[in-house]
Amino acid sequence: MPADAACDSRPSIRVYNTLSKTKEPFLPLRPPRVGMYLCGPTVYAESHIGHMVGPVIFDTIKRFLTYCGYDVTFVVNITDVDDKLINKSVERGIPMSQIAVEMTADYLANLKELGVNQINHLPRATDHMDQIIAFIGSLEEKGFAYAVEGDVFFDVTKDAGYGQLSNRSVDAQQGEGGGAAAKKRNPGDFALWKSARSGEPSWESPWGDGRPGWHIECSAMSHEILGETFDIHGGGLDLMFPHHENERAQSTCCHDAPMVKYWMHNGLMRAGEKGKIGGKSDREEPTPETVEDAASGKISRSKGAGGLAELIRTQTGERIRFFLLRTHYRSTIIYNDETLAEAGTSLEAFYRFFDRFAEISDQSFYALEAPRRRSEGDFDPGQDSLIQEIHTIRTKFLAAMDDDFNTGLAISVLFDSLRSLNRYIDAEKLNATSDPASPAVVRLVRATTVIAELARVLGLFVRPPIAAGGDESASELLDGVVRLLIELRKEARERKDYATGDAIRDRLSALGVALLDKKEGTSWERSS
RNA sequence: GGCGACGUGGCCAAGUGGCUAAGGCGAAGGAUUGCAAAUCCUUUAUUCGUCGGUUCGAAUCCGACCGUCGCCUCCA
């Protein structure tokens, strides 16, 4: 089988490469295979919403590439040994490994709630000590690294390409003072291996007991799983320097080959003026005052950001995923309660349409059998106007995704489809009494199936929404109670007692329950 | 100080040289409704931080300025 056929021959995808600062045609090294690595968390504290930007966009990128016929291996690392973890361990008086296990569980639970389920490998640094040590040994052997009193440093002057990714010169590196600086040959050199201090977690190595420096775990693990050169490396803009610059230096020098073909960086999340979390910098000493006073800034753990699990409970994971995908991945996303709530309001229109669709067609939107491959989804629109509109929407949607994964534009196209479909339902006067086998309904199902195909590329609307902020048994109880009130109201209205009927509706409305009267009966939804 | 990003209607947000500047939220009017909600239709930026420049033509390219933000490395 020719490789090109397997990936639908899709030369149309373009990717913004941080290294070249341009959009480049996406041409993977070994089609249809694609290797993609995303820098995951250092698991020393609960995740906050800002940590989800990368996972959600790269999860979506994998979905789209898979849809286009590629076979993607998606790796997200877990850094579970680091100074912050050690500090936390001392602070809490429990082993570092326990903190790592707890926080990894938190991270993974959050990913699941946001529908991030495309990851193939989640390698942990502490499970790859052999590879890390071998990697450092190889760099030392080749003359790129040097050992001093149990520490090993990377010599940045030995890497001709150092600084290309983040556009910095070696000379401009200031470096900090402190103990390690005296051992370094150049201020910009960075640690590959750090000698152990008493009481710290450590591993045996040729340079004595110690632990890996930051950066090396990503070089070692990406090499282990994806090879010397792979297609996509992603991460937040804040990781471009020093983390990715140093990873790139280590890997290219060790293997004498490019590490990555496409470097992709997502924008950072910022708390808006009304946001409660934010601050100037991770490095700044966190104080209660800055948590309270900071009007804006990059969302960070040190400023008290966290509690994503709670946010998901009140907002739902899908709402957060939609909120993140609404903005282009390279832009700054401004977070505050209002913008997140607005995203939720927007989603309601989709959910209402899905309800409407189910009543008319006797089918669940979520159960529709939609094409999973772009080539399978291609169709001839023919002469029917609804199908033509949907075909145009599909074309626009795919063009947006082809252009550097423009999910915000793709979502706006989905809104257009909503209008087309609702207009069609109104014009055809379709309702719960319509015959599901009638041509008008069959046409609706066909058009809606295209929307399911596209939405699933974004990882949206893959399963029925869960009511925000409630557990299941409470939701069932509420549903029963509201249905009872709907019945009483119906009886009142049948005897023209509108005062009672309206009182029931208004008081439910005040409680956040909206009633929707239709020809076939009344349904309800949370309006909050 | 060095490097970089951004500034589009009340709010969020696409658009990077050329049809009438997407879409969402909000708001206003209409159709529908017992009244609402939902849905549909219409309206809501002669204008894209400011000032210049290039061009037949710029939100889009160039320069300056104003403003916002990020990075400038672990053991501080």
Coordinates of C-alpha atoms (C1' of nucleotides) in Angstrom, one line a residue:
Chain A
M1 CA 0.0 0.0 0.0
P2 CA 1.5 3.3 -1.0
A3 CA 2.0 5.6 2.0
D4 CA 0.4 8.5 0.4
A5 CA -2.9 6.7 -0.2
A6 CA -3.0 5.8 3.5
C7 CA -3.0 9.4 4.5
D8 CA -5.5 10.6 1.9
S9 CA -2.8 12.6 0.2
R10 CA -3.3 15.7 2.2
P11 CA -0.7 18.2 1.3
S12 CA -3.2 21.0 2.2
I13 CA -2.4 21.0 6.0
R14 CA -0.2 23.8 7.0
V15 CA 1.5 24.1 10.4
Y16 CA 3.1 27.1 12.0
N17 CA 6.7 26.2 12.9
T18 CA 8.3 28.2 15.7
L19 CA 11.7 27.4 14.3
S20 CA 11.1 29.0 10.9
K21 CA 8.4 31.4 12.2
T22 CA 6.3 30.5 9.1
K23 CA 3.5 28.2 8.2
E24 CA 4.9 25.2 6.4
P25 CA 3.2 22.4 4.5
F26 CA 2.7 19.5 6.8
L27 CA 4.8 16.7 5.4
P28 CA 5.6 14.1 8.1
L29 CA 8.9 12.2 8.0
R30 CA 7.5 8.7 7.6
P31 CA 3.9 9.0 6.4
P32 CA 1.4 7.8 7.3
R33 CA 3.1 7.7 10.7
V34 CA 3.4 10.9 12.8
G35 CA 5.3 11.2 16.0
M36 CA 4.0 13.9 18.4
Y37 CA 5.4 14.8 21.8
L38 CA 3.9 17.3 24.2
C39 CA 5.6 18.6 27.3
G40 CA 3.4 17.5 30.2
P41 CA 3.4 18.7 33.7
T42 CA 5.8 18.7 36.6
V43 CA 3.5 17.0 39.0
Y44 CA 4.0 18.9 42.2
A45 CA 0.6 20.5 42.6
E46 CA -2.9 20.3 41.3
S47 CA -3.4 21.3 37.7
H48 CA -5.1 24.6 36.8
I49 CA -7.0 25.4 33.7
G50 CA -3.9 26.9 32.0
H51 CA -2.3 23.5 32.0
M52 CA -5.1 22.2 29.8
V53 CA -4.5 24.4 26.8
G54 CA -1.7 22.2 25.4
P55 CA -3.4 18.9 26.0
V56 CA -6.7 20.0 24.5
I57 CA -5.2 21.5 21.4
F58 CA -2.8 18.6 20.7
D59 CA -5.5 16.1 21.5
T60 CA -7.5 17.9 18.8
I61 CA -4.6 18.0 16.4
K62 CA -4.2 14.3 16.8
R63 CA -7.9 13.7 16.2
F64 CA -7.7 15.8 13.0
L65 CA -4.6 14.2 11.7
T66 CA -6.1 10.8 12.4
Y67 CA -9.2 11.9 10.6
C68 CA -7.0 12.8 7.7
G69 CA -5.6 9.3 7.6
Y70 CA -2.4 9.7 9.6
D71 CA -1.3 7.2 12.2
V72 CA -0.3 9.4 15.1
T73 CA 1.7 8.4 18.2
F74 CA 1.1 11.0 20.8
V75 CA 3.4 11.2 23.8
V76 CA 2.9 13.3 26.9
N77 CA 5.6 13.2 29.6
I78 CA 5.2 13.3 33.3
T79 CA 8.1 15.0 35.1
D80 CA 8.1 13.5 38.5
V81 CA 11.5 14.5 39.8
D82 CA 12.4 18.1 40.1
D83 CA 13.3 20.8 42.7
K84 CA 9.7 21.9 43.1
L85 CA 8.7 18.4 43.9
I86 CA 11.5 18.1 46.4
N87 CA 10.5 21.3 48.1
K88 CA 6.9 20.2 48.2
S89 CA 8.0 16.9 49.7
V90 CA 9.9 18.7 52.5
E91 CA 7.1 21.1 53.1
R92 CA 4.4 18.3 53.4
G93 CA 6.7 15.8 55.1
I94 CA 5.9 13.0 52.7
P95 CA 7.9 11.3 50.0
M96 CA 8.3 13.0 46.7
S97 CA 7.0 9.9 45.0
Q98 CA 3.7 10.1 46.9
I99 CA 3.2 13.7 45.8
A100 CA 4.0 12.7 42.2
V101 CA 1.5 9.9 42.3
E102 CA -1.3 12.1 43.8
M103 CA -0.7 14.9 41.4
T104 CA -0.4 12.7 38.4
A105 CA -3.8 11.2 39.3
D106 CA -5.2 14.7 39.5
Y107 CA -3.8 15.6 36.1
L108 CA -5.1 12.5 34.4
A109 CA -8.5 12.8 35.9
N110 CA -8.7 16.4 34.6
L111 CA -7.6 15.3 31.1
K112 CA -10.3 12.7 31.1
E113 CA -13.0 15.2 32.0
L114 CA -11.9 17.5 29.1
G115 CA -12.1 14.6 26.7
V116 CA -8.4 14.3 26.2
N117 CA -8.1 10.6 25.4
Q118 CA -5.8 10.5 22.5
I119 CA -2.5 10.0 24.3
N120 CA -0.6 6.8 23.6
H121 CA 2.2 7.1 26.1
L122 CA 2.6 8.9 29.4
P123 CA 6.2 8.2 30.3
R124 CA 7.5 9.2 33.7
A125 CA 11.0 10.5 34.2
T126 CA 11.7 8.2 37.2
D127 CA 10.9 5.2 35.1
H128 CA 13.6 6.2 32.6
M129 CA 16.7 6.8 34.7
D130 CA 18.7 4.3 32.7
Q131 CA 17.9 6.0 29.4
I132 CA 18.6 9.4 31.0
I133 CA 21.9 8.4 32.4
A134 CA 22.9 6.8 29.1
F135 CA 21.9 9.9 27.3
I136 CA 24.1 12.1 29.5
G137 CA 26.9 9.6 29.2
S138 CA 26.7 9.8 25.4
L139 CA 26.8 13.6 25.5
E140 CA 29.8 13.5 27.8
E141 CA 31.6 11.0 25.6
K142 CA 31.0 13.2 22.5
G143 CA 32.4 16.2 24.3
F144 CA 29.2 18.2 24.6
A145 CA 29.0 17.8 28.4
Y146 CA 31.4 18.0 31.3
A147 CA 31.3 16.7 34.8
V148 CA 32.3 18.9 37.8
E149 CA 32.2 17.5 41.3
G150 CA 29.2 15.2 40.7
D151 CA 27.3 17.6 38.5
V152 CA 27.2 17.4 34.7
F153 CA 26.6 20.4 32.5
F154 CA 25.9 20.9 28.9
D155 CA 28.3 23.2 27.2
V156 CA 26.2 25.5 25.0
T157 CA 29.2 26.8 23.0
K158 CA 29.6 23.3 21.6
D159 CA 26.2 23.5 19.9
A160 CA 26.4 25.6 16.7
G161 CA 22.6 25.8 16.5
Y162 CA 22.1 26.8 20.1
G163 CA 19.6 29.7 20.4
Q164 CA 17.9 29.2 17.0
L165 CA 14.6 28.1 18.4
S166 CA 14.2 31.0 20.8
N167 CA 16.2 33.5 18.8
R168 CA 18.9 34.1 21.4
S169 CA 22.7 34.2 21.3
V170 CA 24.9 32.3 23.6
D171 CA 26.7 35.5 24.4
A172 CA 23.5 37.1 25.7
Q173 CA 22.9 34.4 28.3
Q174 CA 23.4 36.0 31.6
G175 CA 23.1 33.0 33.9
E176 CA 22.4 33.4 37.5
G177 CA 24.8 33.6 40.4
G178 CA 24.8 30.9 43.0
G179 CA 26.7 27.7 43.7
A180 CA 26.4 26.0 40.3
A181 CA 27.5 29.1 38.4
A182 CA 31.1 28.7 39.7
K183 CA 31.3 25.3 38.2
K184 CA 30.1 26.2 34.8
R185 CA 32.3 27.0 31.8
N186 CA 29.8 29.4 30.4
P187 CA 27.0 31.2 32.1
G188 CA 24.4 29.7 29.7
D189 CA 25.4 26.1 30.5
F190 CA 22.7 24.1 32.1
A191 CA 22.6 21.0 34.3
L192 CA 22.1 17.5 32.9
W193 CA 22.8 15.8 36.2
K194 CA 22.7 17.3 39.7
S195 CA 24.6 15.7 42.6
A196 CA 22.5 14.7 45.5
R197 CA 22.3 16.7 48.7
S198 CA 21.6 14.8 51.8
G199 CA 18.1 13.6 52.3
E200 CA 17.1 14.2 48.7
P201 CA 15.8 11.4 46.4
S202 CA 18.7 10.2 44.3
W203 CA 19.8 7.6 41.8
E204 CA 23.2 6.0 41.2
S205 CA 25.1 7.2 38.2
P206 CA 28.7 7.2 36.8
W207 CA 29.0 10.7 38.4
G208 CA 27.8 9.7 41.8
D209 CA 24.4 9.8 43.3
G210 CA 22.1 12.4 42.0
R211 CA 19.1 13.3 39.9
P212 CA 18.5 14.5 36.4
G213 CA 18.3 18.1 35.5
W214 CA 15.3 19.6 33.9
H215 CA 15.1 19.1 30.1
I216 CA 17.1 15.8 29.9
E217 CA 14.1 13.6 30.6
C218 CA 12.2 14.9 27.6
S219 CA 15.2 14.3 25.3
A220 CA 15.7 10.8 26.7
M221 CA 12.0 9.8 26.6
S222 CA 11.1 11.3 23.3
H223 CA 14.1 9.4 21.8
E224 CA 13.1 6.2 23.5
I225 CA 9.5 6.3 22.1
L226 CA 9.6 8.4 19.0
G227 CA 13.2 8.1 17.8
E228 CA 16.0 10.5 17.0
T229 CA 13.9 12.7 14.8
F230 CA 10.2 13.1 15.0
D231 CA 7.5 15.2 13.5
I232 CA 5.9 17.5 16.1
H233 CA 7.0 18.8 19.5
G234 CA 4.5 20.9 21.3
G235 CA 4.3 22.9 24.5
G236 CA 3.4 26.3 26.0
L237 CA 5.1 29.4 24.8
D238 CA 6.8 29.7 28.2
L239 CA 8.7 26.5 27.5
M240 CA 10.4 27.7 24.4
F241 CA 13.3 28.9 26.4
P242 CA 15.0 27.4 28.2
H243 CA 13.3 24.1 28.1
H244 CA 12.9 23.4 24.4
E245 CA 16.0 25.2 23.4
N246 CA 17.9 22.9 25.8
E247 CA 16.1 19.8 24.8
R248 CA 16.9 20.6 21.2
A249 CA 20.5 21.1 22.0
Q250 CA 20.9 17.9 23.9
S251 CA 19.1 15.8 21.3
T252 CA 20.6 17.3 18.1
C253 CA 24.2 17.0 19.6
C254 CA 23.7 13.5 20.9
H255 CA 22.3 12.1 17.7
D256 CA 23.8 14.4 15.2
A257 CA 20.4 14.7 13.6
P258 CA 17.5 17.2 13.9
M259 CA 15.3 16.5 16.8
V260 CA 12.0 17.7 15.6
K261 CA 10.5 18.8 12.2
Y262 CA 7.8 21.1 13.5
W263 CA 8.0 22.9 16.8
M264 CA 4.6 24.1 17.9
H265 CA 3.9 26.4 20.8
N266 CA 0.5 27.2 22.2
G267 CA -0.3 30.6 23.7
L268 CA -0.6 31.0 27.4
M269 CA -3.7 31.7 29.4
R270 CA -4.1 35.0 31.2
A271 CA -6.5 36.0 33.9
G272 CA -8.7 38.9 32.6
E273 CA -9.2 42.0 34.6
K274 CA -12.0 40.4 36.5
G275 CA -10.0 37.3 37.1
K276 CA -9.1 36.3 40.6
I277 CA -5.9 34.5 39.7
G278 CA -2.8 35.6 38.0
G279 CA 0.5 37.3 38.6
K280 CA 3.7 38.6 37.0
S281 CA 5.8 35.5 37.0
D282 CA 6.2 32.0 38.3
R283 CA 9.5 33.0 39.8
E284 CA 8.1 35.8 41.9
E285 CA 7.7 34.9 45.5
P286 CA 4.0 34.1 46.0
T287 CA 2.3 36.2 48.6
P288 CA -1.4 36.4 49.6
E289 CA -1.4 40.0 48.5
T290 CA -0.4 39.3 44.9
V291 CA -3.0 36.6 44.6
E292 CA -5.7 39.1 45.7
D293 CA -4.4 42.2 44.0
A294 CA -3.1 41.0 40.6
A295 CA -5.5 42.2 38.1
S296 CA -4.1 40.2 35.3
G297 CA -1.2 38.1 34.2
K298 CA -0.2 34.6 33.3
I299 CA -2.1 32.1 35.2
S300 CA 0.2 30.2 37.5
R301 CA 0.3 27.8 40.3
S302 CA 2.4 30.2 42.4
K303 CA -0.4 32.7 42.3
G304 CA -2.9 30.3 43.7
A305 CA -4.3 29.0 40.5
G306 CA -5.6 25.5 40.8
G307 CA -8.7 23.6 41.7
L308 CA -9.3 22.6 38.1
A309 CA -11.3 19.5 39.4
E310 CA -13.7 21.9 41.2
L311 CA -14.0 24.1 38.1
I312 CA -14.8 21.1 36.0
R313 CA -17.4 20.0 38.5
T314 CA -19.2 23.3 38.3
Q315 CA -18.6 24.1 34.6
T316 CA -18.4 20.6 33.0
G317 CA -15.3 19.5 31.0
E318 CA -17.0 20.0 27.7
R319 CA -17.6 23.6 28.4
I320 CA -14.0 24.1 29.3
R321 CA -12.8 22.2 26.2
F322 CA -15.1 24.4 24.0
F323 CA -13.8 27.5 25.7
L324 CA -10.2 26.6 25.0
L325 CA -10.9 25.6 21.4
R326 CA -12.8 28.8 20.7
T327 CA -9.6 30.7 20.5
H328 CA -6.8 30.0 18.1
Y329 CA -4.1 27.9 19.9
R330 CA -1.3 30.4 19.4
S331 CA -3.3 33.3 20.9
T332 CA -3.4 34.3 24.5
I333 CA -6.6 33.1 26.0
I334 CA -8.2 35.5 28.4
Y335 CA -9.8 33.7 31.3
N336 CA -12.4 35.0 33.6
D337 CA -15.7 33.8 34.9
E338 CA -17.7 35.8 32.4
T339 CA -15.9 34.5 29.3
L340 CA -16.2 30.9 30.5
A341 CA -19.9 31.3 31.3
E342 CA -20.4 32.8 27.8
A343 CA -18.8 29.7 26.3
G344 CA -21.3 27.7 28.2
T345 CA -24.2 29.8 26.9
S346 CA -23.0 29.2 23.4
L347 CA -23.0 25.5 23.8
E348 CA -26.6 25.4 25.0
A349 CA -27.7 26.2 21.5
F350 CA -26.1 23.0 20.3
Y351 CA -27.6 20.9 23.1
R352 CA -31.0 22.3 22.3
F353 CA -30.6 21.4 18.6
F354 CA -29.6 17.9 19.6
D355 CA -32.7 17.5 21.7
R356 CA -34.8 18.8 18.8
F357 CA -33.1 16.4 16.4
A358 CA -33.7 13.5 18.7
E359 CA -37.4 14.3 19.0
I360 CA -37.8 14.5 15.3
S361 CA -35.7 11.7 14.1
D362 CA -36.0 9.3 17.1
Q363 CA -32.2 9.1 17.0
S364 CA -29.6 10.4 19.3
F365 CA -27.1 12.8 17.8
Y366 CA -24.4 11.1 19.9
A367 CA -25.2 7.7 18.4
L368 CA -25.1 8.8 14.7
E369 CA -22.8 6.7 12.6
A370 CA -20.6 9.4 11.0
P371 CA -17.5 9.0 8.8
R372 CA -14.3 8.7 10.8
R373 CA -12.1 9.5 7.9
R374 CA -12.0 12.6 5.8
S375 CA -11.9 10.6 2.5
E376 CA -15.0 8.6 3.6
G377 CA -16.8 11.8 4.4
D378 CA -16.4 13.4 1.0
F379 CA -19.7 13.5 -0.9
D380 CA -21.3 15.0 -3.9
P381 CA -23.8 17.7 -2.6
G382 CA -26.2 17.2 -5.5
Q383 CA -29.1 19.7 -6.0
D384 CA -30.6 19.7 -2.5
S385 CA -30.2 23.1 -0.9
L386 CA -29.8 21.9 2.7
I387 CA -27.2 19.3 1.7
Q388 CA -25.4 21.9 -0.3
E389 CA -25.3 24.3 2.6
I390 CA -23.9 21.5 4.8
H391 CA -21.4 20.6 2.2
T392 CA -20.2 24.2 2.1
I393 CA -19.9 24.2 5.8
R394 CA -17.9 21.0 5.8
T395 CA -15.5 22.5 3.2
K396 CA -15.1 25.6 5.2
F397 CA -14.5 23.7 8.4
L398 CA -11.8 21.5 6.9
A399 CA -10.1 24.5 5.3
A400 CA -10.0 26.2 8.7
M401 CA -8.5 23.1 10.3
D402 CA -6.0 22.7 7.4
D403 CA -4.8 26.2 8.1
D404 CA -2.7 25.6 11.2
F405 CA -5.6 24.0 13.1
N406 CA -7.8 27.1 13.3
T407 CA -10.3 25.6 15.7
G408 CA -11.9 29.0 16.5
L409 CA -12.9 29.5 12.9
A410 CA -13.9 25.9 12.6
I411 CA -16.3 26.3 15.5
S412 CA -17.8 29.4 14.0
V413 CA -18.6 27.4 10.9
L414 CA -20.4 24.9 13.2
F415 CA -22.6 27.7 14.4
D416 CA -23.5 28.4 10.8
S417 CA -24.6 24.8 10.5
L418 CA -26.8 25.2 13.5
R419 CA -28.7 28.0 11.8
S420 CA -29.1 26.1 8.6
L421 CA -30.5 23.1 10.4
N422 CA -32.9 25.0 12.6
R423 CA -34.1 27.0 9.7
Y424 CA -34.7 23.8 7.8
I425 CA -36.6 22.3 10.7
D426 CA -38.8 25.4 11.0
A427 CA -39.4 25.6 7.2
E428 CA -40.4 21.9 7.0
K429 CA -42.4 22.2 10.2
L430 CA -40.7 19.1 11.6
N431 CA -41.6 18.0 15.1
A432 CA -41.9 15.0 17.3
T433 CA -44.9 13.8 15.3
S434 CA -43.0 13.8 12.0
D435 CA -42.4 10.4 10.4
P436 CA -38.8 9.5 10.9
A437 CA -38.8 7.7 7.5
S438 CA -40.1 10.7 5.6
P439 CA -37.7 12.2 3.1
A440 CA -37.6 15.5 5.0
V441 CA -36.4 13.8 8.1
V442 CA -34.0 11.5 6.3
R443 CA -32.5 14.6 4.8
L444 CA -32.2 16.2 8.2
V445 CA -30.4 13.1 9.5
R446 CA -28.0 13.1 6.6
A447 CA -27.1 16.7 7.1
T448 CA -26.8 16.3 10.9
T449 CA -24.5 13.3 10.4
V450 CA -22.0 15.6 8.7
I451 CA -22.1 17.9 11.7
A452 CA -21.4 14.9 14.0
E453 CA -18.5 14.0 11.8
L454 CA -17.0 17.5 12.1
A455 CA -17.7 18.0 15.8
R456 CA -16.0 14.7 16.7
V457 CA -12.8 16.0 15.0
L458 CA -12.8 18.6 17.7
G459 CA -13.6 16.2 20.4
L460 CA -16.9 18.0 21.0
F461 CA -20.4 16.5 21.5
V462 CA -19.1 12.9 21.6
R463 CA -21.3 12.0 24.5
P464 CA -24.4 13.5 26.1
P465 CA -23.7 16.5 28.3
I466 CA -23.6 16.0 32.1
A467 CA -25.5 18.7 34.0
A468 CA -23.1 21.1 35.6
G469 CA -22.5 21.0 39.3
G470 CA -24.7 18.0 40.2
D471 CA -24.3 14.3 40.8
E472 CA -26.4 11.8 38.9
S473 CA -28.9 10.8 41.6
A474 CA -29.7 14.4 42.4
S475 CA -30.2 15.1 38.7
E476 CA -32.7 12.3 38.4
L477 CA -34.6 13.5 41.4
L478 CA -34.7 17.0 40.0
D479 CA -35.9 15.8 36.7
G480 CA -38.8 14.0 38.4
V481 CA -39.7 17.0 40.5
V482 CA -39.7 19.3 37.5
R483 CA -41.8 16.9 35.4
L484 CA -44.3 16.8 38.2
L485 CA -44.6 20.6 38.2
I486 CA -44.8 20.6 34.4
E487 CA -47.8 18.3 34.7
L488 CA -49.5 20.5 37.2
R489 CA -48.9 23.5 35.1
K490 CA -50.3 21.7 32.1
E491 CA -53.5 21.0 34.0
A492 CA -53.8 24.6 35.1
R493 CA -53.3 25.8 31.6
E494 CA -55.9 23.4 30.2
R495 CA -58.5 25.0 32.4
K496 CA -57.2 28.5 31.3
D497 CA -55.7 29.2 34.7
Y498 CA -52.8 31.0 33.3
A499 CA -52.0 32.8 36.6
T500 CA -51.1 29.5 38.2
G501 CA -49.3 28.2 35.1
D502 CA -47.2 31.3 34.8
A503 CA -46.5 31.3 38.5
I504 CA -45.0 27.8 38.3
R505 CA -42.9 28.8 35.3
D506 CA -41.7 32.0 36.8
R507 CA -40.8 30.5 40.1
L508 CA -38.9 27.7 38.4
S509 CA -37.2 30.2 36.2
A510 CA -36.1 32.1 39.3
L511 CA -34.5 28.8 40.5
G512 CA -32.7 28.4 37.3
V513 CA -35.0 26.0 35.6
A514 CA -36.4 27.1 32.2
L515 CA -39.5 25.6 30.7
L516 CA -39.7 25.2 27.0
D517 CA -43.2 24.9 25.6
K518 CA -43.5 23.2 22.3
K519 CA -46.4 21.9 20.3
E520 CA -45.8 18.3 21.5
G521 CA -45.3 19.2 25.1
T522 CA -43.0 20.9 27.6
S523 CA -39.4 20.2 28.3
W524 CA -37.0 21.9 30.6
E525 CA -33.4 22.8 31.0
R526 CA -31.1 24.5 33.4
S527 CA -30.8 28.2 32.6
S528 CA -28.6 29.4 35.6
Chain B
rG1 C1' 18.3 46.5 29.1
rG2 C1' 17.8 42.0 25.3
rC3 C1' 14.3 38.9 22.6
rG4 C1' 9.2 38.1 21.4
rA5 C1' 3.7 38.4 21.1
rC6 C1' -0.5 41.2 21.1
rG7 C1' -4.0 45.8 20.7
rU8 C1' -10.6 44.4 15.6
rG9 C1' -18.1 46.6 17.7
rG10 C1' -20.5 46.8 24.9
rC11 C1' -17.7 41.8 25.8
rC12 C1' -15.3 37.3 23.6
rA13 C1' -13.1 36.3 18.8
rA14 C1' -11.8 35.1 13.1
rG15 C1' -9.6 37.6 9.3
rU16 C1' -2.4 39.1 7.5
rG17 C1' -2.9 43.3 0.4
rG18 C1' -8.5 43.8 -3.1
rC19 C1' -16.1 41.1 -3.3
rU20 C1' -20.7 44.2 1.6
rA21 C1' -14.6 43.2 8.2
rA22 C1' -16.7 35.8 9.9
rG23 C1' -18.9 33.7 14.2
rG24 C1' -20.5 33.8 19.5
rC25 C1' -22.4 36.5 23.9
rG26 C1' -25.2 40.9 24.9
rA27 C1' -28.9 44.5 23.1
rA28 C1' -33.1 46.3 19.9
rG29 C1' -37.2 45.3 16.4
rG30 C1' -40.2 41.5 13.9
rA31 C1' -42.4 36.3 12.9
rU32 C1' -44.3 32.6 16.3
rU33 C1' -46.7 32.2 21.3
rG34 C1' -52.6 33.0 25.8
rC35 C1' -47.9 35.6 27.7
rA36 C1' -43.0 33.8 27.7
rA37 C1' -38.9 30.6 26.5
rA38 C1' -36.8 28.2 22.4
rU39 C1' -36.4 28.8 17.0
rC40 C1' -36.3 31.8 12.6
rC41 C1' -35.8 36.9 10.2
rU42 C1' -33.8 42.0 10.6
rU43 C1' -30.7 45.7 13.0
rU44 C1' -26.2 46.6 16.1
rA45 C1' -17.7 48.3 13.6
rU46 C1' -17.7 53.4 6.6
rU47 C1' -14.0 50.8 10.6
rC48 C1' -9.7 47.5 12.7
rG49 C1' -4.5 51.4 19.5
rU50 C1' -2.4 56.5 17.5
rC51 C1' 0.3 59.2 13.8
rG52 C1' 2.9 58.9 9.4
rG53 C1' 4.7 56.0 4.9
rU54 C1' 4.6 52.3 0.7
rU55 C1' 0.6 50.9 -2.9
rC56 C1' -4.2 51.8 -8.0
rG57 C1' -5.8 49.6 -3.3
rA58 C1' -4.0 48.0 3.8
rA59 C1' -7.2 45.9 9.7
rU60 C1' -3.5 43.2 6.8
rC61 C1' 3.3 45.6 4.5
rC62 C1' 7.1 49.5 6.6
rG63 C1' 8.5 53.3 10.5
rA64 C1' 7.6 56.0 15.0
rC65 C1' 4.8 56.4 19.3
rC66 C1' 1.2 54.7 23.1
rG67 C1' -0.7 50.5 25.8
rU68 C1' -1.0 45.3 27.5
rC69 C1' 1.5 40.7 28.1
rG70 C1' 5.4 36.8 27.9
rC71 C1' 10.6 34.9 28.1
rC72 C1' 15.6 36.3 29.5
rU73 C1' 17.5 29.3 33.1
rC74 C1' 17.5 24.9 38.4
rC75 C1' 20.5 24.3 43.1
rA76 C1' 18.1 32.2 45.0

